[in-house]
Amino acid sequence: MDAHGLRELYDLVLRLSAVHDLDALVQEVVDHARRLLGVDVAYLALAEPDGSLVIRVTDGSLGPRLRGVVLPPHSGLAGQVADTGEPVQSADYLGDAALTHLGEVDRVAEDEGLRTILGVPLRLRGKVAGVLMVSQRAVRRFTAAESSLLTSLGSFAAIAIENAKLVTALAGANDRLERAVRLHDRLSEVALRGGAPEDVVVALSELVSGLVLVADEHDEVRAAARAGSLVEAALDGEPSTLFAGTRRTRVDGRTVTVPIASANAYFGALQVVPDAPLAEADVRLLERSAMTVALVASVERAERRTAEELVEHLVTRRVREVPAYARELRRPHLVVVSEDPRLRTLTTLSSTVDGRWVALVRSDEATVRSWSLGTTGVAGPATGAAALADAYDDAVACVRVLNALGRKGSTASPADLGPYRYLLSQAGREEAGTFVTRTLAPLLAHDDERGTDLVHTAEVFLRCGRRKTPAAEELTIHPNTLYQRLDRITALLGEDWQEGDRALDVHLALRIHRLSRELD
């Protein structure tokens, strides 16, 4: 599912979260299903107590015959979806021998001219509450992404339908039930605007008399609130660690713990320690609210995965242009490469590539430097896939040069590397290579032919300020051995190799030579 599909789904959550009329809700669902997948017909069937499915609403049908059709248990494509709880697709429904056909249903399908059909389950708490179907009057193969999008829509529809049924059943109830409805709506409002854990527990504590806590997916308490204000999570005499990987609603005395989870992922849990016992209706609506939070968390997690894949594909040149749905990347971005995982928390456009964290940011370079992320390379700003990939290469090279220079923990852009920035491009490395060869050719040839280590000896000697004792200690050799090596280096490079400007050239060439080898 791409970011465009995720955004469409997220917008649908926002629009339907407040719809409590069941008929209006299911009609909205099929209308959006037809529009999202660009199909001829969409329709939705709800499960009955006897296991049959009744088509309640349609969009795009030629007449009224499709609505109200009863599908007996285990029959047709919808029956297979209900039995397996998985999406089912038929490229040519009427001719599909793998399905159990019914004359009346087939006649309606023939009248409508339905050929390709895709059905997905409306699953709730492990049961199939209905089936959402889309159809084309011509043969068409729905892609995996389209199936995934329709499945996500079906998952939210199941929660929204259950909420609508519950709210309808509770209409006109007493003050306790009205408070429970407000609890659901308030929490949904916070969740749908991307509220943090603190916002969730504060909102709940405004409507629930008692202590409210929220834990993350690691079952660690993130926040606690009472009477609309944050409080310390660990309070004497009041339980705050009863989560322990909660996967279903648990009541311990008056304490109620509800998981925040989707069918495939656990995001955390809500816990309420009320001043007075919660009614059953309160608990059920608390569960519905946790489902809504989980759905939004699922969408946000999927958006994060999409962003990670986009960043990785751009900087590794797996895509040649910025995708149409990534509008924000059509403006200049810095490319930041760091060995510090904290980079991921500072921007949504981040990923890991070759063991390092990579981020595309709109901040200026001074702001990036203020993050103090450890060994970090910064390049750009750049616009477009090719330029972003080139900037990534420069930022990676900055990190590698910093490490090779022993400047771990620093942040650098190409402009900070002085003469070593030649190593960031192929043309620059060729020019630097020419300089190294012109300056050190006799020394390089001697080491290559005889297996000696005069190049390293010369660099250590110059780095130690031409002091022989520290150099010998760093090289772990006897001073007499160092004297012999220095005499040999002098014979190869000339008497002035360690004096004045010539020493600067030699030292620079030695360092560039070492860095080039480490960067290869």
Coordinates of N, CA and C in Angstrom, one line a residue, residues 57-176:
V57 N -26.1 -2.9 1.3 CA -26.0 -1.7 0.5 C -25.1 -2.0 -0.7
T58 N -25.4 -1.2 -1.8 CA -24.6 -1.3 -3.0 C -24.3 0.1 -3.5
D59 N -23.3 0.1 -4.4 CA -23.0 1.4 -5.1 C -22.6 1.0 -6.5
G60 N -23.3 1.6 -7.5 CA -23.0 1.3 -8.9 C -23.8 0.2 -9.5
S61 N -24.7 -0.4 -8.8 CA -25.5 -1.5 -9.4 C -26.5 -0.9 -10.3
L62 N -27.0 -1.8 -11.3 CA -27.9 -1.4 -12.4 C -29.3 -1.3 -11.9
G63 N -29.7 -2.0 -10.8 CA -31.0 -2.0 -10.3 C -31.0 -2.4 -8.9
P64 N -32.2 -2.6 -8.3 CA -32.3 -2.9 -6.9 C -32.2 -4.4 -6.5
R65 N -32.0 -5.3 -7.5 CA -32.0 -6.7 -7.2 C -30.9 -7.2 -6.3
L66 N -29.7 -6.5 -6.4 CA -28.5 -6.9 -5.7 C -28.7 -6.7 -4.2
R67 N -29.3 -5.6 -3.9 CA -29.6 -5.3 -2.4 C -30.6 -6.2 -1.9
G68 N -30.3 -6.8 -0.7 CA -31.2 -7.7 0.0 C -31.0 -9.1 -0.3
V69 N -30.1 -9.4 -1.3 CA -29.8 -10.8 -1.6 C -29.2 -11.5 -0.4
V70 N -29.8 -12.7 -0.1 CA -29.3 -13.5 1.1 C -28.3 -14.6 0.5
L71 N -27.1 -14.6 1.1 CA -26.1 -15.6 0.7 C -26.1 -16.7 1.8
P72 N -26.5 -17.9 1.6 CA -26.5 -18.9 2.6 C -25.0 -19.2 3.1
P73 N -24.9 -19.8 4.3 CA -23.5 -20.1 4.8 C -22.7 -20.9 3.8
H74 N -21.4 -20.6 3.7 CA -20.5 -21.4 2.9 C -20.7 -21.3 1.4
S75 N -21.5 -20.5 0.9 CA -21.8 -20.4 -0.5 C -21.2 -19.2 -1.2
G76 N -20.8 -19.4 -2.5 CA -20.3 -18.3 -3.2 C -19.0 -17.8 -2.8
L77 N -18.5 -16.7 -3.4 CA -17.3 -16.1 -3.0 C -17.3 -15.5 -1.6
A78 N -18.5 -14.8 -1.3 CA -18.6 -14.2 0.0 C -18.6 -15.3 1.1
G79 N -19.2 -16.4 0.9 CA -19.1 -17.5 1.8 C -17.7 -18.0 2.1
Q80 N -16.9 -18.0 1.0 CA -15.5 -18.5 1.2 C -14.7 -17.4 2.0
V81 N -15.0 -16.2 1.7 CA -14.3 -15.1 2.5 C -14.7 -15.3 4.0
A82 N -16.0 -15.5 4.3 CA -16.4 -15.6 5.7 C -15.9 -16.8 6.3
D83 N -15.7 -17.9 5.6 CA -15.2 -19.2 6.2 C -13.7 -19.1 6.5
T84 N -12.9 -18.4 5.6 CA -11.5 -18.4 5.7 C -11.0 -17.2 6.5
G85 N -11.8 -16.1 6.5 CA -11.4 -14.8 7.1 C -10.3 -14.2 6.3
E86 N -10.1 -14.5 5.0 CA -9.1 -14.0 4.1 C -9.7 -13.4 2.9
P87 N -9.0 -12.5 2.2 CA -9.5 -12.0 0.9 C -9.6 -13.1 -0.1
V88 N -10.6 -13.0 -1.0 CA -10.8 -14.0 -2.1 C -11.1 -13.2 -3.3
Q89 N -10.4 -13.6 -4.5 CA -10.6 -13.0 -5.7 C -11.0 -14.0 -6.8
S90 N -11.9 -13.7 -7.6 CA -12.3 -14.5 -8.8 C -12.2 -13.7 -10.0
A91 N -11.4 -14.1 -11.0 CA -11.3 -13.3 -12.2 C -12.5 -13.4 -13.1
D92 N -13.3 -14.5 -13.0 CA -14.5 -14.6 -13.8 C -15.5 -15.4 -13.0
Y93 N -16.3 -14.7 -12.2 CA -17.1 -15.3 -11.2 C -18.0 -16.4 -11.7
L94 N -18.8 -16.1 -12.7 CA -19.8 -17.0 -13.2 C -19.2 -18.3 -13.7
G95 N -18.0 -18.2 -14.2 CA -17.3 -19.4 -14.7 C -16.4 -20.1 -13.8
D96 N -16.3 -19.6 -12.5 CA -15.4 -20.1 -11.6 C -15.9 -21.4 -10.9
A97 N -15.3 -22.5 -11.3 CA -15.8 -23.8 -10.8 C -15.3 -24.1 -9.4
A98 N -14.4 -23.2 -8.9 CA -13.9 -23.5 -7.5 C -14.8 -22.9 -6.5
L99 N -15.9 -22.2 -6.9 CA -16.8 -21.6 -5.9 C -18.2 -22.4 -6.0
T100 N -18.9 -22.4 -4.8 CA -20.2 -23.0 -4.7 C -21.2 -22.0 -5.2
H101 N -21.9 -22.3 -6.3 CA -22.8 -21.4 -7.0 C -24.2 -21.7 -6.6
L102 N -25.0 -20.6 -6.5 CA -26.5 -20.7 -6.3 C -27.2 -20.0 -7.4
G103 N -28.3 -20.6 -7.9 CA -28.9 -20.1 -9.1 C -29.4 -18.7 -8.9
E104 N -30.1 -18.4 -7.8 CA -30.6 -17.1 -7.7 C -29.5 -16.0 -7.6
V105 N -28.4 -16.3 -6.9 CA -27.3 -15.4 -6.8 C -26.7 -15.2 -8.2
D106 N -26.5 -16.3 -8.9 CA -25.8 -16.2 -10.2 C -26.6 -15.4 -11.2
R107 N -28.0 -15.6 -11.1 CA -28.8 -14.8 -12.0 C -28.7 -13.3 -11.7
V108 N -28.6 -12.9 -10.5 CA -28.4 -11.5 -10.2 C -27.0 -11.0 -10.7
A109 N -26.0 -11.8 -10.5 CA -24.7 -11.5 -11.0 C -24.7 -11.4 -12.5
E110 N -25.4 -12.3 -13.2 CA -25.5 -12.2 -14.7 C -26.3 -11.0 -15.1
D111 N -27.4 -10.6 -14.4 CA -28.1 -9.4 -14.8 C -27.2 -8.2 -14.6
E112 N -26.4 -8.2 -13.6 CA -25.5 -7.0 -13.3 C -24.3 -7.0 -14.2
G113 N -24.0 -8.2 -14.9 CA -22.9 -8.3 -15.7 C -21.6 -8.4 -15.0
L114 N -21.6 -8.9 -13.8 CA -20.4 -8.9 -12.9 C -19.5 -10.0 -13.4
R115 N -18.2 -9.7 -13.5 CA -17.2 -10.7 -14.0 C -16.1 -10.9 -12.8
T116 N -15.2 -9.9 -12.7 CA -14.2 -10.1 -11.7 C -14.7 -9.5 -10.3
I117 N -14.5 -10.3 -9.3 CA -15.0 -9.9 -7.9 C -13.9 -10.1 -6.9
L118 N -13.7 -9.2 -6.1 CA -12.8 -9.3 -4.9 C -13.5 -9.0 -3.6
G119 N -13.4 -10.0 -2.7 CA -14.1 -9.8 -1.4 C -13.1 -9.9 -0.3
V120 N -13.3 -9.1 0.7 CA -12.5 -9.0 1.9 C -13.3 -9.1 3.2
P121 N -12.8 -9.7 4.2 CA -13.6 -9.8 5.5 C -13.7 -8.6 6.3
L122 N -14.8 -8.4 7.0 CA -14.9 -7.4 8.1 C -14.7 -8.2 9.4
R123 N -13.5 -8.2 9.8 CA -13.1 -9.0 11.0 C -13.2 -8.2 12.3
L124 N -13.7 -8.8 13.3 CA -13.8 -8.1 14.6 C -13.6 -9.2 15.7
R125 N -12.6 -9.0 16.5 CA -12.3 -10.0 17.6 C -12.3 -11.4 17.1
G126 N -11.6 -11.6 16.0 CA -11.4 -13.0 15.5 C -12.6 -13.6 14.7
K127 N -13.7 -12.8 14.6 CA -14.9 -13.3 13.9 C -15.1 -12.4 12.7
V128 N -15.8 -13.0 11.6 CA -16.1 -12.2 10.4 C -17.5 -11.7 10.6
A129 N -17.6 -10.3 10.7 CA -18.9 -9.7 10.9 C -19.6 -9.4 9.5
G130 N -18.9 -9.5 8.5 CA -19.5 -9.3 7.2 C -18.4 -9.4 6.1
V131 N -18.8 -9.1 4.8 CA -17.9 -9.1 3.7 C -18.1 -7.9 2.8
L132 N -17.0 -7.2 2.5 CA -17.0 -6.1 1.6 C -16.5 -6.6 0.2
M133 N -17.3 -6.3 -0.8 CA -16.9 -6.8 -2.1 C -16.9 -5.7 -3.2
V134 N -16.0 -5.8 -4.1 CA -16.0 -4.9 -5.3 C -15.9 -5.7 -6.5
S135 N -16.5 -5.2 -7.6 CA -16.6 -6.0 -8.8 C -16.5 -5.1 -10.1
Q136 N -16.0 -5.8 -11.1 CA -15.8 -5.1 -12.4 C -16.6 -5.9 -13.5
R137 N -17.2 -5.2 -14.4 CA -17.9 -5.9 -15.4 C -17.1 -6.4 -16.6
A138 N -15.8 -6.2 -16.4 CA -14.8 -6.8 -17.4 C -13.8 -7.5 -16.6
V139 N -13.1 -8.5 -17.2 CA -12.1 -9.2 -16.5 C -10.9 -8.3 -16.1
R140 N -10.6 -8.4 -14.8 CA -9.5 -7.5 -14.2 C -8.8 -8.3 -13.1
R141 N -7.5 -8.1 -13.0 CA -6.8 -8.7 -11.9 C -6.4 -7.6 -10.9
F142 N -7.0 -7.7 -9.7 CA -6.7 -6.8 -8.6 C -5.3 -7.1 -8.1
T143 N -4.5 -6.0 -7.9 CA -3.2 -6.2 -7.4 C -3.1 -6.5 -5.9
A144 N -2.0 -6.9 -5.4 CA -1.8 -7.1 -4.0 C -2.0 -5.9 -3.2
A145 N -1.6 -4.7 -3.8 CA -1.7 -3.4 -3.1 C -3.2 -3.1 -3.0
E146 N -4.0 -3.3 -4.1 CA -5.4 -3.0 -4.0 C -6.1 -3.9 -3.0
S147 N -5.7 -5.2 -3.0 CA -6.3 -6.1 -2.0 C -6.0 -5.7 -0.6
S148 N -4.8 -5.2 -0.4 CA -4.4 -4.8 0.9 C -5.1 -3.5 1.4
L149 N -5.3 -2.6 0.4 CA -6.1 -1.4 0.7 C -7.5 -1.7 1.1
L150 N -8.2 -2.6 0.3 CA -9.6 -2.9 0.6 C -9.7 -3.7 1.9
T151 N -8.6 -4.5 2.2 CA -8.6 -5.2 3.5 C -8.6 -4.3 4.7
S152 N -7.7 -3.2 4.5 CA -7.6 -2.2 5.6 C -8.9 -1.5 5.8
L153 N -9.6 -1.2 4.6 CA -10.9 -0.5 4.7 C -11.9 -1.4 5.4
G154 N -11.8 -2.7 5.1 CA -12.7 -3.7 5.8 C -12.5 -3.7 7.2
S155 N -11.2 -3.7 7.7 CA -10.9 -3.8 9.1 C -11.5 -2.6 9.8
F156 N -11.3 -1.4 9.3 CA -11.9 -0.2 9.9 C -13.4 -0.2 9.9
A157 N -14.0 -0.7 8.7 CA -15.4 -0.7 8.6 C -16.0 -1.6 9.7
A158 N -15.3 -2.8 10.0 CA -15.8 -3.7 11.1 C -15.9 -2.9 12.4
I159 N -14.9 -2.2 12.8 CA -14.9 -1.4 14.0 C -15.9 -0.3 14.0
A160 N -16.0 0.4 12.9 CA -17.0 1.5 12.8 C -18.4 1.0 12.9
I161 N -18.7 -0.2 12.2 CA -20.0 -0.8 12.2 C -20.4 -1.2 13.7
E162 N -19.4 -1.9 14.3 CA -19.7 -2.3 15.7 C -19.9 -1.1 16.6
N163 N -19.1 0.0 16.4 CA -19.4 1.2 17.2 C -20.8 1.8 16.9
A164 N -21.2 1.8 15.6 CA -22.5 2.3 15.3 C -23.6 1.5 15.9
K165 N -23.4 0.2 15.9 CA -24.5 -0.7 16.5 C -24.6 -0.4 18.0
L166 N -23.4 -0.3 18.6 CA -23.4 -0.1 20.0 C -24.0 1.2 20.4
V167 N -23.6 2.3 19.7 CA -24.1 3.6 20.0 C -25.6 3.7 19.8
T168 N -26.1 3.0 18.7 CA -27.5 3.0 18.4 C -28.3 2.3 19.5
A169 N -27.7 1.1 20.0 CA -28.4 0.4 21.0 C -28.4 1.1 22.4
L170 N -27.4 2.0 22.6 CA -27.4 2.7 23.8 C -28.1 4.1 23.8
A171 N -28.6 4.4 22.6 CA -29.3 5.7 22.5 C -30.4 5.8 23.5
G172 N -30.5 6.9 24.2 CA -31.6 7.2 25.1 C -31.3 6.5 26.5
A173 N -30.1 6.0 26.7 CA -29.8 5.3 28.0 C -29.6 6.4 29.0
N174 N -29.2 6.0 30.2 CA -29.0 6.9 31.4 C -27.7 7.6 31.3
D175 N -27.4 8.5 32.3 CA -26.3 9.3 32.3 C -25.0 8.5 32.2
R176 N -24.9 7.4 32.8 CA -23.7 6.6 32.8 C -23.4 6.2 31.3

